[in-house]
mmCIF file with all atom_site columns, C-alpha atoms in Angstrom:
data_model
loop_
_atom_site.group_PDB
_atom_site.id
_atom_site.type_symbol
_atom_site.label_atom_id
_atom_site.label_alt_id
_atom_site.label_comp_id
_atom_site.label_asym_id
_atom_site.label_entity_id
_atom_site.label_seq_id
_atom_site.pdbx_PDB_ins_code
_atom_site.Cartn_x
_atom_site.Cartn_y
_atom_site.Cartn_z
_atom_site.occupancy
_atom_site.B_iso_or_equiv
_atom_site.pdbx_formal_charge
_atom_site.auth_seq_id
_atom_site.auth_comp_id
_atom_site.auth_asym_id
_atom_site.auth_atom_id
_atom_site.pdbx_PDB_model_num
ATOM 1   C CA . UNK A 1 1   ? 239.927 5.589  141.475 1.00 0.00 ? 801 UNK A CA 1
ATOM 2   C CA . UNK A 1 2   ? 237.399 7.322  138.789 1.00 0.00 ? 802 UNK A CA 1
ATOM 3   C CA . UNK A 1 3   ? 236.398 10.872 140.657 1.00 0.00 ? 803 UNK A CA 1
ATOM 4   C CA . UNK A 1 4   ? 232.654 11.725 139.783 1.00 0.00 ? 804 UNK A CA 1
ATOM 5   C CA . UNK A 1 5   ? 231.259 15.161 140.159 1.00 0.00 ? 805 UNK A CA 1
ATOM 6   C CA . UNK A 1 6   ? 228.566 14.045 142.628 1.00 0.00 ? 806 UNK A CA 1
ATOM 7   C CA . UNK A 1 7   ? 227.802 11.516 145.179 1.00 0.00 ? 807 UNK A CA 1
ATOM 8   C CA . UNK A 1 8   ? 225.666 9.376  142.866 1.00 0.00 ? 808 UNK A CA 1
ATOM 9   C CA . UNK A 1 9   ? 228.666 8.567  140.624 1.00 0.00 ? 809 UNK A CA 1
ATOM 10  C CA . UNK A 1 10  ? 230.488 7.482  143.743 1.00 0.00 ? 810 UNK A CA 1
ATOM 11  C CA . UNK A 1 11  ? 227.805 5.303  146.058 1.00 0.00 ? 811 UNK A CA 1
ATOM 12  C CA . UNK A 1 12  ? 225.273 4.822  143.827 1.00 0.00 ? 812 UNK A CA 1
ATOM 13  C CA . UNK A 1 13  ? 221.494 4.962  145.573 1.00 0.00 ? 813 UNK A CA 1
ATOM 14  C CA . UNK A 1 14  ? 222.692 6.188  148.619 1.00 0.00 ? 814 UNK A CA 1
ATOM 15  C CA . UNK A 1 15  ? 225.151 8.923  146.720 1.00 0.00 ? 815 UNK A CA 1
ATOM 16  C CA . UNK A 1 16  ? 221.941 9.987  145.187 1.00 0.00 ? 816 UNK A CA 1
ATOM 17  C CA . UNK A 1 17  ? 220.085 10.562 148.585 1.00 0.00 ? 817 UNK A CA 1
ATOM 18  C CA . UNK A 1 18  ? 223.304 12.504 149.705 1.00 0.00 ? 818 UNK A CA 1
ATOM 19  C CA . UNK A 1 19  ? 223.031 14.540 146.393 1.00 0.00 ? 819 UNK A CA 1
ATOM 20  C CA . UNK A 1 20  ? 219.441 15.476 146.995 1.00 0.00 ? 820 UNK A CA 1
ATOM 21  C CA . UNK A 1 21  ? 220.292 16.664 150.908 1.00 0.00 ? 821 UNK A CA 1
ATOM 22  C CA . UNK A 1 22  ? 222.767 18.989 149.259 1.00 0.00 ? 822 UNK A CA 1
ATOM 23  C CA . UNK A 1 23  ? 220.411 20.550 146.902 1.00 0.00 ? 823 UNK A CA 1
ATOM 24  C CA . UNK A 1 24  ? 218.251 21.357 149.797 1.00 0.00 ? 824 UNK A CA 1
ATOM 25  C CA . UNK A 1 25  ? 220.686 22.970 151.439 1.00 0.00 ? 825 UNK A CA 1
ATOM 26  C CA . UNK A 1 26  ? 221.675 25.155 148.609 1.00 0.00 ? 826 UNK A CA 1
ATOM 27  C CA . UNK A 1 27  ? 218.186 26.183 147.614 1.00 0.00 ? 827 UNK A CA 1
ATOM 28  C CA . UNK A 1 28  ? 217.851 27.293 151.667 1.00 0.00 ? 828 UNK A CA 1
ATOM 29  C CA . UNK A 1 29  ? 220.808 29.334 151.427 1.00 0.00 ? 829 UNK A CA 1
ATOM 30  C CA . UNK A 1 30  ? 220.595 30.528 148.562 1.00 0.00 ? 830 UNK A CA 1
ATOM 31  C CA . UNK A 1 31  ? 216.560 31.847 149.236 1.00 0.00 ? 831 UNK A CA 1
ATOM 32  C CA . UNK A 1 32  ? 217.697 32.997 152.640 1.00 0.00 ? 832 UNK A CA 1
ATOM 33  C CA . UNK A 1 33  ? 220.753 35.182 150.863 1.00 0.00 ? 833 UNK A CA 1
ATOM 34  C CA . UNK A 1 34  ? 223.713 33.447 152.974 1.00 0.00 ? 834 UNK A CA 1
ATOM 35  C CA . UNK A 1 35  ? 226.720 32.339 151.710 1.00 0.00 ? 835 UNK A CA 1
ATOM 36  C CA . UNK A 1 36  ? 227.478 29.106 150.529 1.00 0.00 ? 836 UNK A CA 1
ATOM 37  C CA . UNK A 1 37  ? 230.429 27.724 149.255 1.00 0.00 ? 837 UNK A CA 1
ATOM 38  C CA . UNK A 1 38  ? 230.717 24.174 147.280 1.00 0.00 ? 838 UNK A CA 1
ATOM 39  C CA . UNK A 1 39  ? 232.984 21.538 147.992 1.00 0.00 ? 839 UNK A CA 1
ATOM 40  C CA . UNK A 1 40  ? 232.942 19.269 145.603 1.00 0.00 ? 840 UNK A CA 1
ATOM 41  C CA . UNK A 1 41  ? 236.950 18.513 145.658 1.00 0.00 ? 841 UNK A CA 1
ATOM 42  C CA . UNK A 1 42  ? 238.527 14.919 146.058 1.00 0.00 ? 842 UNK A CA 1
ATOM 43  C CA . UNK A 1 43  ? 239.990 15.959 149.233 1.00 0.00 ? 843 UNK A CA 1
ATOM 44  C CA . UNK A 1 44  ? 237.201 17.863 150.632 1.00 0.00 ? 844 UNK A CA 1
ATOM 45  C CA . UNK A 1 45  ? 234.500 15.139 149.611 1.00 0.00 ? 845 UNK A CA 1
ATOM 46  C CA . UNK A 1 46  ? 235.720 11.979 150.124 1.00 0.00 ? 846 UNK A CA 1
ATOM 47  C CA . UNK A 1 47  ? 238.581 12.292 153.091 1.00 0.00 ? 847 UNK A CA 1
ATOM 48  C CA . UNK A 1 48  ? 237.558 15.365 155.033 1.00 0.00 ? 848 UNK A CA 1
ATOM 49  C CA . UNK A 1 49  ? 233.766 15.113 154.564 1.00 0.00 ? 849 UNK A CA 1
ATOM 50  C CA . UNK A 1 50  ? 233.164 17.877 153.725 1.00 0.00 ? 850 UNK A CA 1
ATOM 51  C CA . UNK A 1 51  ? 230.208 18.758 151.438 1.00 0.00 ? 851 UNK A CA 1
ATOM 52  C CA . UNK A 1 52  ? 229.647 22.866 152.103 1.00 0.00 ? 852 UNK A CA 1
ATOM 53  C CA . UNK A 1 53  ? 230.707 25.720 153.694 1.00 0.00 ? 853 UNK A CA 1
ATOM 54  C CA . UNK A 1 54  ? 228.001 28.224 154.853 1.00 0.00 ? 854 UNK A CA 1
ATOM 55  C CA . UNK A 1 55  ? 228.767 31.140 156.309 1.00 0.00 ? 855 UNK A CA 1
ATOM 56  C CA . UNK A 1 56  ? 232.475 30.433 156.754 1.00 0.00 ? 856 UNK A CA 1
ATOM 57  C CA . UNK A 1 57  ? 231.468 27.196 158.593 1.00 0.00 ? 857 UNK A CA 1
ATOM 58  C CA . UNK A 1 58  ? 232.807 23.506 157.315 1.00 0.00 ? 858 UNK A CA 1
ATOM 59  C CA . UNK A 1 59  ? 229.342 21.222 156.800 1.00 0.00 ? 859 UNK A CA 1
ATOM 60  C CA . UNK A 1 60  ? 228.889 17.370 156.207 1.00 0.00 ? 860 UNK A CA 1
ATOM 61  C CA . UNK A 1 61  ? 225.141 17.100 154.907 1.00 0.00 ? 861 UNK A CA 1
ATOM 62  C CA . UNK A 1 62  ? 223.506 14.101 156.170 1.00 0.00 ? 862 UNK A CA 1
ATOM 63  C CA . UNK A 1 63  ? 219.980 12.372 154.465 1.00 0.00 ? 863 UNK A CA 1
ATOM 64  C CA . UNK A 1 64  ? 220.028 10.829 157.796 1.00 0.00 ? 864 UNK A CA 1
ATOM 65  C CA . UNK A 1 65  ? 216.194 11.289 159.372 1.00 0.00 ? 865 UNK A CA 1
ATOM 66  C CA . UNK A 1 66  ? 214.280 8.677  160.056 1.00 0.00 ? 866 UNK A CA 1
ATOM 67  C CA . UNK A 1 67  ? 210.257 8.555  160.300 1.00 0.00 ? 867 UNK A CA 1
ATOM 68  C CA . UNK A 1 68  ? 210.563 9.178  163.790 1.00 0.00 ? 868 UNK A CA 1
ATOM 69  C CA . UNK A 1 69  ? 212.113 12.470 163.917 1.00 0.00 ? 869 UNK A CA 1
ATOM 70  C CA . UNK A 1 70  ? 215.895 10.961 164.724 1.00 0.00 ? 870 UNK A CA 1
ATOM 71  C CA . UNK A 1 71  ? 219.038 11.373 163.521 1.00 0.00 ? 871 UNK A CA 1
ATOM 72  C CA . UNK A 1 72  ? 220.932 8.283  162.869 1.00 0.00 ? 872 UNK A CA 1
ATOM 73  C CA . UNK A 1 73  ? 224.787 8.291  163.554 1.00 0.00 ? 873 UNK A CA 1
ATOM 74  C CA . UNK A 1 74  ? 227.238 5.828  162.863 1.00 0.00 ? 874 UNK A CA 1
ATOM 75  C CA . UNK A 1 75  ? 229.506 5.425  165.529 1.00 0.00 ? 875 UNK A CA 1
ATOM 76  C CA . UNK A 1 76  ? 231.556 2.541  164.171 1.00 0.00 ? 876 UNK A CA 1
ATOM 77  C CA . UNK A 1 77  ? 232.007 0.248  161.117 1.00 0.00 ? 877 UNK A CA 1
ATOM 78  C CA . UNK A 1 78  ? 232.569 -3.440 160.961 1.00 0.00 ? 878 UNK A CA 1
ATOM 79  C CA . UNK A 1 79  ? 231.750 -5.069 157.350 1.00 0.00 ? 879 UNK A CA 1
ATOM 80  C CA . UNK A 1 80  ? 232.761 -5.748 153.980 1.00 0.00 ? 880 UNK A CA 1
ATOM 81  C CA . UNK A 1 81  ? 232.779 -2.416 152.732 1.00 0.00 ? 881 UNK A CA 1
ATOM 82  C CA . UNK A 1 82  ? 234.461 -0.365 155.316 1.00 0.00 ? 882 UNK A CA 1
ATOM 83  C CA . UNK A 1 83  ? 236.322 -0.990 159.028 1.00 0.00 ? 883 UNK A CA 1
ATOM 84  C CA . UNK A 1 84  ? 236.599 1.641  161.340 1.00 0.00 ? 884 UNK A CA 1
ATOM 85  C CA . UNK A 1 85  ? 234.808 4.703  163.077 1.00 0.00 ? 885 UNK A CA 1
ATOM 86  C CA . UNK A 1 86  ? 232.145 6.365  161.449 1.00 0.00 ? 886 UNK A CA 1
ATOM 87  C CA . UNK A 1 87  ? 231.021 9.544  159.762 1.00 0.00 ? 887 UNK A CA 1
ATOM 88  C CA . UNK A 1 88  ? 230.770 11.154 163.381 1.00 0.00 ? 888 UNK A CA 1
ATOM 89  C CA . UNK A 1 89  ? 234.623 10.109 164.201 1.00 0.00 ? 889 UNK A CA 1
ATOM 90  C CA . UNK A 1 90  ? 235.391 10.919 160.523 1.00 0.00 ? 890 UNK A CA 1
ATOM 91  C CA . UNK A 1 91  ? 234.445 14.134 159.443 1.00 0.00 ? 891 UNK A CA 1
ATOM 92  C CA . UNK A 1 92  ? 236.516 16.976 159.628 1.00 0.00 ? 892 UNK A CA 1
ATOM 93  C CA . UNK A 1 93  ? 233.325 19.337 159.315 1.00 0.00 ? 893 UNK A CA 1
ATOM 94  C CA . UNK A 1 94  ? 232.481 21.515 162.546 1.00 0.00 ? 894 UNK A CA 1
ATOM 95  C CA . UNK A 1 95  ? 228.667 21.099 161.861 1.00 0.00 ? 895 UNK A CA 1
ATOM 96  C CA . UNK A 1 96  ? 226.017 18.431 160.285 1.00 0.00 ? 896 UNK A CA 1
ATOM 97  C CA . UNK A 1 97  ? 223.287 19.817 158.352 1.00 0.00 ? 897 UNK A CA 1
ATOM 98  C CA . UNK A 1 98  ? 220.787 16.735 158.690 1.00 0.00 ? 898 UNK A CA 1
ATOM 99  C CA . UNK A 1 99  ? 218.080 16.698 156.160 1.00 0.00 ? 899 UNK A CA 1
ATOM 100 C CA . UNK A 1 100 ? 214.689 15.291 156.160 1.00 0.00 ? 900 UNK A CA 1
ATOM 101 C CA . UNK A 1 101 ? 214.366 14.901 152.541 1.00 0.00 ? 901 UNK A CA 1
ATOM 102 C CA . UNK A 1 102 ? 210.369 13.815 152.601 1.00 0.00 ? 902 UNK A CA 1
ATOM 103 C CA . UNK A 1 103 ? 209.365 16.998 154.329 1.00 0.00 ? 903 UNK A CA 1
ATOM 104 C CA . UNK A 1 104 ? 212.724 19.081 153.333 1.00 0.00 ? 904 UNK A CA 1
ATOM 105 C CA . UNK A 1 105 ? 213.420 20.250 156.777 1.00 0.00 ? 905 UNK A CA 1
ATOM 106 C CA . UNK A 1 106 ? 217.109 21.306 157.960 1.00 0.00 ? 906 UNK A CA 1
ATOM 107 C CA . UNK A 1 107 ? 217.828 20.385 161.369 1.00 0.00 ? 907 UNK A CA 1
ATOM 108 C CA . UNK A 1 108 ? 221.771 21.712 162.461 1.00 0.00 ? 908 UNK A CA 1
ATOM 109 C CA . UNK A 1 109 ? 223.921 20.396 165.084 1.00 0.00 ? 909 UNK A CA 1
ATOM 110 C CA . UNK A 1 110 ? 227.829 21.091 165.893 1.00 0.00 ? 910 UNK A CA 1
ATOM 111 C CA . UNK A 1 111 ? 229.761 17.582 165.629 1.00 0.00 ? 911 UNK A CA 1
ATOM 112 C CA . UNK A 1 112 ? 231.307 18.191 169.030 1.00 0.00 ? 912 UNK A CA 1
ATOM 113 C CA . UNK A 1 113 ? 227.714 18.878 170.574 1.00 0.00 ? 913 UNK A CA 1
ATOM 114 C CA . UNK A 1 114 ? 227.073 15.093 169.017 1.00 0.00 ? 914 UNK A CA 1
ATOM 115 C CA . UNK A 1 115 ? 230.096 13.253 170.029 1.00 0.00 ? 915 UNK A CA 1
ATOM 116 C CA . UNK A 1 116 ? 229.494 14.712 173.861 1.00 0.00 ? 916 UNK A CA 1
ATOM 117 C CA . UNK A 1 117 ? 225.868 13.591 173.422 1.00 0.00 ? 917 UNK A CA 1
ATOM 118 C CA . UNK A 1 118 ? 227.037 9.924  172.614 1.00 0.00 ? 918 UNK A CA 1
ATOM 119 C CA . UNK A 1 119 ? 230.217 9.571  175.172 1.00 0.00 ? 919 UNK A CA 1
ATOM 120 C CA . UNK A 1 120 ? 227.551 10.521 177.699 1.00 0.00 ? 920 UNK A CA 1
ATOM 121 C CA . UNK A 1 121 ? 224.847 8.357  176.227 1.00 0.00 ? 921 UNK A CA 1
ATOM 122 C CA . UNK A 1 122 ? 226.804 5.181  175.074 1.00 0.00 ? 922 UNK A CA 1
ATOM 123 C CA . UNK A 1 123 ? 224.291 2.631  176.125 1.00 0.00 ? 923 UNK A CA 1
ATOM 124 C CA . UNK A 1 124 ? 222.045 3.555  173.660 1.00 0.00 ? 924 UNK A CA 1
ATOM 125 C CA . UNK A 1 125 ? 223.627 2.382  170.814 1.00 0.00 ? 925 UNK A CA 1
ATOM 126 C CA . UNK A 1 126 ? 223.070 -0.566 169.109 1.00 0.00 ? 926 UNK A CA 1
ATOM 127 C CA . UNK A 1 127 ? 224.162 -2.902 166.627 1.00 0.00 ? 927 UNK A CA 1
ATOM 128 C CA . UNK A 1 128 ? 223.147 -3.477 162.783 1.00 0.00 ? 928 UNK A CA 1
ATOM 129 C CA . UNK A 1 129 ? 223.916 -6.356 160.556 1.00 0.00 ? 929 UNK A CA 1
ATOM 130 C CA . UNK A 1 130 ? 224.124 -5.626 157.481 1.00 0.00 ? 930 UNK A CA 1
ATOM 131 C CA . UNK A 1 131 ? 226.828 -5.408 154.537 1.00 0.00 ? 931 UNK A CA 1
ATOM 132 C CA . UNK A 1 132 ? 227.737 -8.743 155.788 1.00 0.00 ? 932 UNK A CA 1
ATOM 133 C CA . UNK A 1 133 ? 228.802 -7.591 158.971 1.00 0.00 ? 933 UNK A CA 1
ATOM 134 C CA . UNK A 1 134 ? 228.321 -5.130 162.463 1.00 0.00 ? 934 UNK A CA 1
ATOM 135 C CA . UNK A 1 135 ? 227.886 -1.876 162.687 1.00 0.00 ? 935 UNK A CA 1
ATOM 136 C CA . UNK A 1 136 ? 227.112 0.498  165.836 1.00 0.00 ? 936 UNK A CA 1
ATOM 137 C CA . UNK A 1 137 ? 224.974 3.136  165.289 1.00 0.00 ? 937 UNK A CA 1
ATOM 138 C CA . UNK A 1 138 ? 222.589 5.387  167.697 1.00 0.00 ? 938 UNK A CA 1
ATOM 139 C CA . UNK A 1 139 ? 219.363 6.937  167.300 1.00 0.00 ? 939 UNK A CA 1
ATOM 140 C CA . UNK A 1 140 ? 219.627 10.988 168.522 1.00 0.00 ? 940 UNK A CA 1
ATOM 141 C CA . UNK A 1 141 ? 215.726 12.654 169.005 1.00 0.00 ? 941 UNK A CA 1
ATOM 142 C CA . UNK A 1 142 ? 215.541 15.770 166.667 1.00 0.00 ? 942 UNK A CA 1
ATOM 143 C CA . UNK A 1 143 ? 214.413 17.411 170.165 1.00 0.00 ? 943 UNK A CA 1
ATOM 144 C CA . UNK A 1 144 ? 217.967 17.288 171.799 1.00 0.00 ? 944 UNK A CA 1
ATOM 145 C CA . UNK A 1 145 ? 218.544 20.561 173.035 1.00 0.00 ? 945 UNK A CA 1
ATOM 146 C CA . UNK A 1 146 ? 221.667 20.753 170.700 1.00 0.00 ? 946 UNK A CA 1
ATOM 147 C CA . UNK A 1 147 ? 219.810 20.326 167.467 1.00 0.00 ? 947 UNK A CA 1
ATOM 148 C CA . UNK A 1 148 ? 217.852 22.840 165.691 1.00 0.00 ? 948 UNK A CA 1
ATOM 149 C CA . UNK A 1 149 ? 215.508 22.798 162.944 1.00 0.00 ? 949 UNK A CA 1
ATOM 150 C CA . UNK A 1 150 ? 216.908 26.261 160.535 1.00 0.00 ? 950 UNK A CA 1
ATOM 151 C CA . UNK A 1 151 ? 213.920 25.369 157.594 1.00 0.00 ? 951 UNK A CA 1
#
């Protein structure tokens, strides 16, 4: 496998929306003086998930906000590009920064807060075809009690 120094070079379109989430968190931690760490390693990028560290804490940046102020999670993958759990059962990160690229607002959550969030809330997922096959995914309000907006 060809290893590209960004997202873009490895998933195309949606690389490149990936890319931009990661700038924004950079340019907020870097304005706001805390520390940030890339991690922009085979291992840390494409099998632990890991995009950042910030402030000694392992991050997976997400570009995924919808119009309606959720966050959508992938719980599980069924199609011709990947089978299995998704990012949520994936990543070895202990929080997601999800960014709302249009308006370049931050919103933080711990993965464990998430994953208890959907075993409690399981009947609110729902499935998507697409990629010539099913995948499960859940919409998560911005105004859970677990999320908060840093920007």
């Amino acid at each position: 496998m060809t290893w590209y120094n960004n997202s873009e070079g490895r998933y195309g379109k949606p690389g490149a929306k990936g890319d931009a989430g990661e700038l924004v968190v950079k340019s907020y931690c870097i304005n706001h003086n805390i520390r940030w760490e890339d991690m922009n390693d085979y291992k840390s990028q494409v099998i632990d998930k890991i995009d950042c560290i910030v402030e000694g804490v392992s991050v997976d940046v997400k570009t995924n906000i919808n119009k309606n102020n959720q966050c959508v999670v992938e719980l599980s993958l069924n199609n011709k590009k990947k089978r299995g759990p998704g990012w949520l059962y994936e990543t070895k990160a202990e929080q997601i920064y999800a960014v709302d690229l249009a308006q370049r607002r931050i919103f933080v959550y711990n993965i464990s807060d998430m994953k208890a969030y959907v075993s409690k809330n399981k009947h609110k997922a729902f499935k998507v075809y697409q990629d010539e096959g099913t995948n499960i995914l859940m919409y998560v309000s911005l105004k859970e009690n677990f999320i908060t907006e840093i920007t």
